[in-house]
C-alpha cells in the first residue's frame, strides 16, 4: 500500500469533521473552499533549489547570479551512488553551468548554496564557453542533463557545444578537465556535426540527454533525430569515439543510418515492408544499461526497449503516451502526453515530465508489459489527469490563481510550469526541473495523487487559509 493511500483515508475522516465545523460556525461555503475550484489534493513539494520561497519563479531570483540561483534548468539533479563520495549536481542551463553539492539536499531544504560550479570560474558568472576559459574553468554552453554512472563517472550533455563530456572521477572543481569528449575531437571544438554537411557515427547536433550504465553510453542526438549507443564504454571510450548503434534513422544494414537526420514517427521500407519507429526531436534518455527509455518529444510519446539494442534501427518494445505506434496526437489524460521531456525509472516505476501539460506522471511497475498506451497511476503538479494549466493553484483550468479576487501566476509548493528533467534520488525523493519557474523542486516519489480527490470532495476549511488541517508530508490542502 502506498503511504498516501492511508493518508487519503485519514484526510477523508477529517473532511467530515471539517464540514460539520463549517456548518456549526455558519461559515459561508466560499470560505470553506467550495467555489472557484479552491480546494484540492495535490502532491506537496518538500525541498527547493533556486528560489527562496515556493512562490518565487524569477530567473536568478530576479537579481544577480549566485551559488543559490537558477535560470531555466532543464536536465534535473543527479547524485553519486552508494559507495562513492556524496556529490550532487544540477544542470543550470541558461546560466551555462553545473551546480555541485557535497551533500545532497534533503527534505525541508530551501535553496542551498552550491559548494562549487562547473563551467564557470566564479558562481557569479554565466558566460558560455568551450575549452579552457581561464586557468580555473572549462566552459559549458546550455548544459541540459547531468547523470552519474553506476561506476562513478559524471556525464554532462553540453548541448550548446554539441558534445557530451565525461569525467572518470567525480569533479568538485571547475578546474577539472573532462576525460572524454563525445561529438567533438578536442576540448576546444563545438560545431554541430563537427562542421560536416551530414552527421556521422562520431558527431552530434544539439544533444539533450546522455546516460552511461553497465558499460553502455546512450546519447539523445536531438537535431539529428536519433539516439546513439556506445556498447563498450569502459576502456575503449575515448574522445571522438564512433557510436556502435543508432536508432531512429533507416539503415539497410550498410551503416547508412549514421549519415541521415530525417524526422518521423514510423518508417516502412517499401522494398521489404519492414517497419520501425523514428524520432521527432527526442529529448531525454534513461537506461540502466539493460533496458532503455527515450522521450520522443515531438511525437508526444515515450518509447521503451526491453533490451538495449545492439543493431541499428531496432524497433521499440512499447510506446507510452500513445495508444498506437503510428499515432502522434498530443493530449491530456492518464494515457496521453503533450511534448514529454524528462524520463526516469525507479523501483520499476516510470516517471515522465509531461511538459506542456505542466505535470509529472508516474506509471506504476507493470507499464513495461503494456505494449501500447499504459495508464498512469499518479500525477504531480495537478489534482487529476484532466487539468493541465501551469501554476494552476486553484485548479480552475486557467494558469495561475484567481481565487478570492487574486490574479497571479506565481509558482506554488504544489504546481509546475514546463517541467523538463526528473530524477529519483537514493532517499526516494523525486526531483523535478521546473524550468519556467526557474527552480528544481523535490517531492516524495510516493506522493503523487491518483486523481480521485477532485472538486466536490471539498468543503474543507483551510482551502483559502481557514482552519488549518493537521499537516502531512504528502498533500497540500491549498
XYZ file of C-alpha atoms in Angstrom:
478
model
C 0.000 0.000 0.000
C 1.317 3.452 -0.922
C 1.766 5.830 2.003
C -0.617 8.424 0.573
C -3.452 5.896 0.314
C -3.592 5.646 4.106
C -3.170 9.407 4.375
C -6.088 9.831 1.971
C -8.405 7.818 4.210
C -7.333 9.786 7.252
C -7.964 13.002 5.391
C -11.451 11.840 4.413
C -12.441 11.492 8.065
C -11.053 14.957 8.759
C -13.133 16.306 5.886
C -16.372 15.153 7.501
C -15.464 16.841 10.728
C -14.489 19.974 8.859
C -17.823 20.099 7.053
C -19.638 19.863 10.370
C -17.418 22.616 11.753
C -18.306 24.878 8.822
C -21.978 24.223 9.379
C -21.852 24.767 13.131
C -19.974 28.053 12.711
C -22.276 29.152 9.875
C -19.244 29.904 7.717
C -20.069 30.690 4.102
C -19.405 27.972 1.542
C -16.849 30.140 -0.240
C -14.814 30.304 2.942
C -14.914 26.527 3.090
C -13.449 26.277 -0.389
C -16.432 25.010 -2.346
C -16.283 27.649 -5.077
C -13.841 28.572 -7.845
C -12.091 25.195 -7.622
C -10.441 26.356 -4.422
C -9.885 23.063 -2.619
C -7.664 20.320 -3.986
C -5.432 17.461 -3.014
C -2.099 17.725 -4.795
C 1.400 16.449 -4.155
C 3.273 18.880 -1.924
C 6.897 19.833 -2.594
C 9.365 19.047 0.183
C 12.620 20.757 -0.920
C 13.592 23.558 -3.256
C 16.647 24.759 -5.183
C 16.863 28.080 -7.000
C 14.226 30.153 -5.173
C 13.925 31.421 -1.592
C 10.179 30.709 -1.395
C 7.848 28.316 -3.175
C 6.081 31.332 -4.701
C 9.222 32.701 -6.365
C 9.785 31.982 -10.055
C 12.055 34.704 -11.500
C 15.330 33.738 -13.216
C 18.131 34.063 -10.671
C 15.510 35.194 -8.149
C 15.159 38.438 -10.092
C 18.689 39.575 -9.271
C 22.338 38.685 -9.636
C 23.614 35.173 -10.274
C 24.809 33.453 -7.113
C 25.612 29.937 -5.926
C 21.939 29.624 -4.908
C 20.129 30.761 -8.065
C 18.949 29.057 -11.250
C 17.834 30.129 -14.699
C 15.720 27.796 -16.845
C 17.140 24.499 -15.516
C 16.404 21.668 -17.935
C 18.045 18.412 -17.024
C 17.400 17.810 -13.374
C 19.536 16.727 -10.469
C 21.797 13.717 -10.143
C 23.761 12.253 -7.257
C 26.560 9.786 -6.732
C 25.578 6.240 -5.904
C 26.135 4.437 -2.640
C 29.793 3.625 -2.065
C 31.118 6.697 -3.873
C 31.737 10.195 -2.455
C 28.478 12.022 -1.775
C 28.171 14.568 -4.559
C 25.103 16.010 -6.282
C 24.885 18.076 -9.458
C 22.197 20.301 -11.014
C 22.190 21.454 -14.644
C 21.676 25.236 -14.537
C 21.052 25.510 -18.239
C 20.622 29.199 -19.071
C 23.471 30.113 -16.701
C 25.802 27.809 -18.682
C 26.956 25.882 -15.630
C 26.534 22.887 -13.374
C 25.986 23.489 -9.661
C 27.731 20.993 -7.391
C 26.858 19.989 -3.828
C 28.979 17.976 -1.412
C 25.857 16.967 0.483
C 22.629 16.012 -1.253
C 19.796 18.445 -0.437
C 17.246 16.813 1.876
C 13.576 17.252 2.723
C 12.857 20.740 4.033
C 15.862 22.302 2.309
C 15.209 25.697 0.711
C 17.762 26.999 -1.801
C 21.036 25.524 -0.611
C 24.151 27.252 -1.891
C 26.266 25.155 -4.242
C 29.682 24.162 -2.936
C 31.231 24.577 -6.400
C 30.347 25.188 -10.027
C 31.417 23.566 -13.284
C 31.623 25.640 -16.443
C 32.329 28.988 -14.794
C 35.308 30.389 -12.937
C 33.001 32.008 -10.358
C 29.470 31.474 -9.061
C 28.562 34.979 -10.252
C 29.368 34.261 -13.920
C 27.184 32.828 -16.704
C 29.290 33.294 -19.846
C 29.096 30.346 -22.301
C 32.420 28.726 -23.140
C 34.006 25.757 -24.849
C 37.590 24.956 -23.890
C 39.697 26.211 -21.011
C 38.014 29.568 -20.440
C 40.564 30.504 -17.761
C 43.185 28.880 -15.597
C 40.378 27.745 -13.274
C 37.477 26.731 -15.514
C 36.424 24.704 -18.534
C 33.447 26.170 -20.363
C 29.908 24.894 -20.898
C 27.055 26.142 -23.075
C 23.455 25.379 -22.115
C 24.119 22.037 -20.423
C 20.827 20.158 -20.396
C 21.399 16.940 -18.447
C 23.691 15.539 -15.789
C 23.948 11.913 -14.732
C 26.288 9.749 -12.676
C 27.113 6.279 -13.992
C 26.960 3.099 -11.969
C 30.774 3.083 -11.825
C 31.022 6.662 -10.547
C 31.560 8.834 -13.643
C 29.891 12.174 -14.328
C 28.207 12.556 -17.717
C 27.205 16.068 -18.856
C 25.201 16.778 -22.001
C 26.816 20.043 -23.123
C 24.059 20.903 -25.568
C 25.204 24.290 -26.850
C 28.646 22.884 -27.588
C 27.255 19.846 -29.446
C 29.058 17.343 -27.253
C 28.876 15.068 -24.233
C 31.538 15.380 -21.533
C 32.615 12.542 -19.221
C 34.674 12.825 -16.040
C 36.018 9.426 -14.942
C 36.301 10.748 -11.385
C 33.527 12.934 -9.997
C 34.756 16.554 -10.235
C 34.462 19.006 -7.349
C 36.180 21.911 -9.078
C 35.656 23.877 -12.290
C 39.366 23.457 -12.981
C 38.991 19.698 -13.505
C 39.054 18.883 -17.219
C 36.761 16.174 -18.609
C 38.468 12.908 -19.535
C 36.362 12.045 -22.603
C 34.603 14.225 -25.172
C 31.924 12.679 -27.371
C 30.797 14.507 -30.504
C 33.984 16.567 -30.951
C 37.651 15.777 -31.497
C 39.001 18.062 -28.763
C 38.038 20.317 -25.847
C 38.028 23.484 -27.967
C 35.666 22.338 -30.743
C 31.899 22.811 -30.687
C 30.443 22.795 -34.230
C 27.229 20.822 -34.961
C 28.254 17.550 -36.604
C 31.869 18.770 -36.403
C 31.070 21.237 -39.190
C 30.248 18.465 -41.689
C 27.261 18.671 -44.027
C 25.846 15.378 -42.731
C 26.113 13.515 -39.426
C 28.393 10.548 -38.854
C 28.717 7.922 -36.125
C 31.072 10.304 -34.284
C 29.171 13.598 -34.480
C 26.365 15.259 -32.547
C 24.000 18.156 -33.155
C 22.221 19.651 -30.170
C 22.414 16.571 -27.910
C 19.986 16.856 -24.990
C 20.400 13.698 -22.921
C 23.025 11.100 -22.059
C 23.446 8.255 -19.577
C 26.189 5.688 -19.039
C 25.453 2.444 -17.200
C 26.532 -1.201 -17.460
C 29.312 -0.190 -19.895
C 26.819 1.351 -22.333
C 26.671 5.053 -23.192
C 23.401 6.285 -24.706
C 23.101 9.808 -26.173
C 19.990 11.590 -27.453
C 21.148 13.485 -30.564
C 18.135 15.757 -30.860
C 18.704 17.788 -34.022
C 19.765 14.626 -35.856
C 16.528 12.947 -34.686
C 18.359 9.884 -33.442
C 19.737 8.063 -30.422
C 23.326 6.806 -30.456
C 24.681 3.909 -28.383
C 28.276 3.027 -27.499
C 28.139 -0.630 -26.443
C 31.631 -0.886 -24.957
C 32.037 2.241 -22.903
C 34.726 1.045 -20.481
C 38.363 1.143 -21.546
C 37.605 1.798 -25.224
C 35.617 5.023 -24.907
C 37.833 7.927 -25.957
C 37.441 11.453 -27.291
C 35.851 11.376 -30.738
C 34.766 7.711 -30.484
C 32.234 6.447 -33.003
C 28.917 5.032 -31.817
C 28.166 1.318 -32.201
C 24.410 1.591 -32.819
C 21.913 4.208 -33.983
C 18.153 4.323 -33.507
C 15.673 6.456 -35.434
C 17.300 6.577 -38.877
C 16.594 3.947 -41.521
C 19.503 1.571 -42.051
C 19.553 -1.167 -44.671
C 22.480 -2.883 -42.993
C 25.215 -0.804 -44.618
C 25.513 1.725 -41.779
C 23.720 4.408 -43.808
C 21.608 5.338 -40.788
C 24.574 7.144 -39.273
C 24.577 9.700 -42.094
C 20.936 10.868 -42.125
C 18.830 13.002 -39.798
C 15.248 12.702 -41.075
C 12.426 13.206 -38.598
C 9.393 10.941 -38.466
C 7.343 8.642 -36.285
C 7.092 5.393 -38.242
C 9.037 4.073 -41.189
C 8.051 1.395 -43.676
C 10.661 0.066 -46.106
C 8.796 -0.075 -49.392
C 11.028 -2.922 -50.588
C 10.970 -5.251 -47.599
C 7.920 -3.959 -45.738
C 9.961 -3.787 -42.511
C 8.585 -1.181 -40.131
C 10.322 0.678 -37.319
C 9.849 3.770 -35.187
C 11.581 7.052 -35.907
C 12.053 10.167 -33.754
C 10.961 13.782 -33.920
C 13.158 15.925 -31.637
C 13.796 13.324 -28.929
C 14.929 14.884 -25.662
C 15.860 12.615 -22.780
C 17.034 9.103 -22.001
C 17.036 6.713 -19.084
C 18.963 3.456 -19.105
C 20.405 1.017 -16.616
C 22.452 -0.465 -19.446
C 19.934 -3.284 -19.836
C 16.682 -1.601 -20.868
C 16.172 1.797 -22.480
C 13.610 4.627 -22.300
C 13.588 7.656 -24.627
C 11.268 10.683 -24.620
C 10.243 11.236 -28.244
C 9.117 14.779 -27.551
C 7.898 15.940 -30.961
C 5.850 12.756 -31.344
C 4.223 13.182 -27.902
C 5.330 9.792 -26.655
C 7.901 7.802 -24.714
C 9.487 4.710 -26.252
C 10.748 1.672 -24.338
C 13.179 -1.061 -25.367
C 13.244 -4.085 -23.078
C 16.894 -4.591 -24.054
C 19.428 -2.004 -25.167
C 19.642 -2.589 -28.932
C 22.861 -3.948 -30.442
C 21.810 -3.426 -34.075
C 20.761 -0.264 -35.926
C 17.180 0.940 -36.390
C 15.787 -1.566 -33.891
C 12.089 -1.491 -33.028
C 10.887 -0.284 -29.634
C 9.051 -2.781 -27.435
C 6.411 -0.417 -26.019
C 5.006 3.068 -26.512
C 3.792 5.310 -23.667
C 1.636 8.367 -24.326
C 0.014 6.968 -27.456
C -2.289 4.003 -27.956
C -0.556 3.070 -31.203
C 2.994 3.358 -32.528
C 1.526 5.077 -35.598
C -0.170 7.990 -33.791
C 1.399 11.205 -32.502
C -1.523 13.264 -31.205
C -0.946 15.390 -28.084
C -3.477 15.037 -25.286
C -4.139 15.224 -21.568
C -5.375 12.084 -19.822
C -3.884 9.146 -17.931
C -2.707 7.617 -21.237
C -1.791 10.674 -23.347
C 1.160 13.104 -23.260
C 1.957 16.531 -24.683
C 5.642 17.139 -25.518
C 7.133 14.924 -22.801
C 10.766 15.622 -21.996
C 12.327 14.109 -18.867
C 12.116 10.379 -18.148
C 13.329 8.291 -15.222
C 12.732 4.778 -13.896
C 12.964 3.968 -10.201
C 11.716 0.890 -8.382
C 10.137 -0.285 -11.624
C 8.008 2.875 -11.841
C 8.301 5.189 -14.854
C 8.227 8.958 -14.214
C 7.599 11.272 -17.179
C 7.867 15.066 -17.238
C 4.804 15.869 -19.356
C 5.999 19.358 -20.167
C 3.144 21.145 -21.946
C 0.632 19.570 -19.555
C 2.632 21.022 -16.646
C 2.744 17.779 -14.717
C 4.789 14.691 -13.947
C 3.102 11.332 -14.452
C 4.006 8.139 -12.629
C 3.330 4.833 -14.372
C 3.437 2.066 -11.748
C 5.503 -1.053 -12.288
C 3.842 -3.190 -14.952
C 3.824 -0.456 -17.591
C 6.628 -2.379 -19.300
C 4.243 -5.225 -20.173
C 1.606 -2.994 -21.781
C 2.615 -2.784 -25.409
C 0.688 0.400 -26.224
C -0.707 3.144 -24.040
C -0.269 2.065 -20.393
C -2.231 4.139 -17.875
C -0.540 6.470 -15.410
C -1.456 5.825 -11.808
C -0.353 9.063 -10.170
C 0.242 12.708 -11.027
C 2.337 15.578 -9.641
C 1.555 19.244 -10.386
C -2.177 18.772 -10.978
C -5.056 17.323 -8.941
C -6.103 14.804 -11.602
C -5.398 13.602 -15.136
C -7.507 16.221 -16.948
C -6.067 19.509 -15.685
C -3.026 20.917 -17.478
C -2.649 24.684 -16.896
C 0.617 25.919 -15.393
C 0.849 27.059 -11.768
C -2.893 26.402 -11.558
C -3.129 26.590 -7.788
C -6.926 26.901 -7.759
C -7.316 24.171 -10.420
C -9.846 26.118 -12.457
C -8.106 25.231 -15.706
C -6.558 28.699 -16.099
C -2.882 29.430 -15.491
C -2.247 30.891 -12.042
C -4.563 31.526 -9.113
C -7.721 33.593 -9.489
C -9.289 32.626 -6.142
C -10.925 35.337 -3.993
C -10.066 38.160 -6.343
C -6.436 37.179 -6.752
C -4.830 37.166 -10.142
C -1.290 35.869 -10.325
C 0.749 33.165 -11.995
C 3.187 32.641 -9.147
C 4.700 29.261 -8.525
C 3.407 27.342 -5.507
C 4.512 24.357 -3.445
C 2.284 22.008 -5.435
C 2.255 23.292 -9.031
C 4.627 23.147 -12.015
C 5.404 25.202 -15.115
C 7.028 23.353 -18.020
C 8.749 20.584 -16.038
C 11.579 19.143 -18.084
C 14.035 16.964 -16.140
C 13.420 14.392 -13.415
C 15.476 12.223 -11.104
C 14.733 9.960 -8.142
C 17.499 10.044 -5.547
C 18.750 7.360 -3.169
C 16.377 8.583 -0.443
C 13.230 8.315 -2.537
C 12.871 11.982 -3.471
C 11.580 12.905 -6.924
C 13.500 15.975 -8.159
C 11.823 17.957 -10.947
C 13.497 20.671 -13.016
C 10.600 23.117 -13.071
C 12.061 25.038 -15.969
C 9.770 28.046 -16.386
C 9.610 28.518 -12.619
C 13.428 28.642 -12.614
C 13.765 26.087 -9.849
C 14.276 22.443 -9.019
C 11.621 21.124 -6.657
C 11.536 17.816 -4.783
C 8.558 15.658 -3.867
C 8.427 12.345 -2.125
C 8.422 9.908 -5.043
C 5.359 8.233 -3.498
C 3.402 11.479 -3.053
C 1.657 11.545 -6.442
C -2.131 11.710 -6.297
C -4.405 9.315 -8.148
C -6.981 11.939 -9.153
C -9.815 10.619 -7.016
C -9.992 13.668 -4.710
C -11.340 16.215 -7.189
C -13.675 19.197 -6.897
C -16.760 18.401 -4.848
C -14.852 16.432 -2.250
C -14.060 19.819 -0.743
C -15.917 21.974 1.752
C -12.707 21.666 3.715
C -11.545 24.556 5.924
C -8.058 25.819 5.042
C -8.777 25.742 1.301
C -8.423 29.501 1.385
C -6.479 29.737 4.607
C -9.260 28.938 7.090
C -8.970 26.497 9.986
C -5.807 24.581 9.031
C -5.960 20.823 8.926
C -3.165 18.786 10.554
C -0.131 18.937 8.242
C 1.261 15.931 6.446
C 4.231 15.434 4.178
C 2.327 14.333 1.098
C -0.532 16.702 0.369
C -1.199 20.402 0.138
C -4.723 21.315 1.144
C -4.121 24.593 -0.578
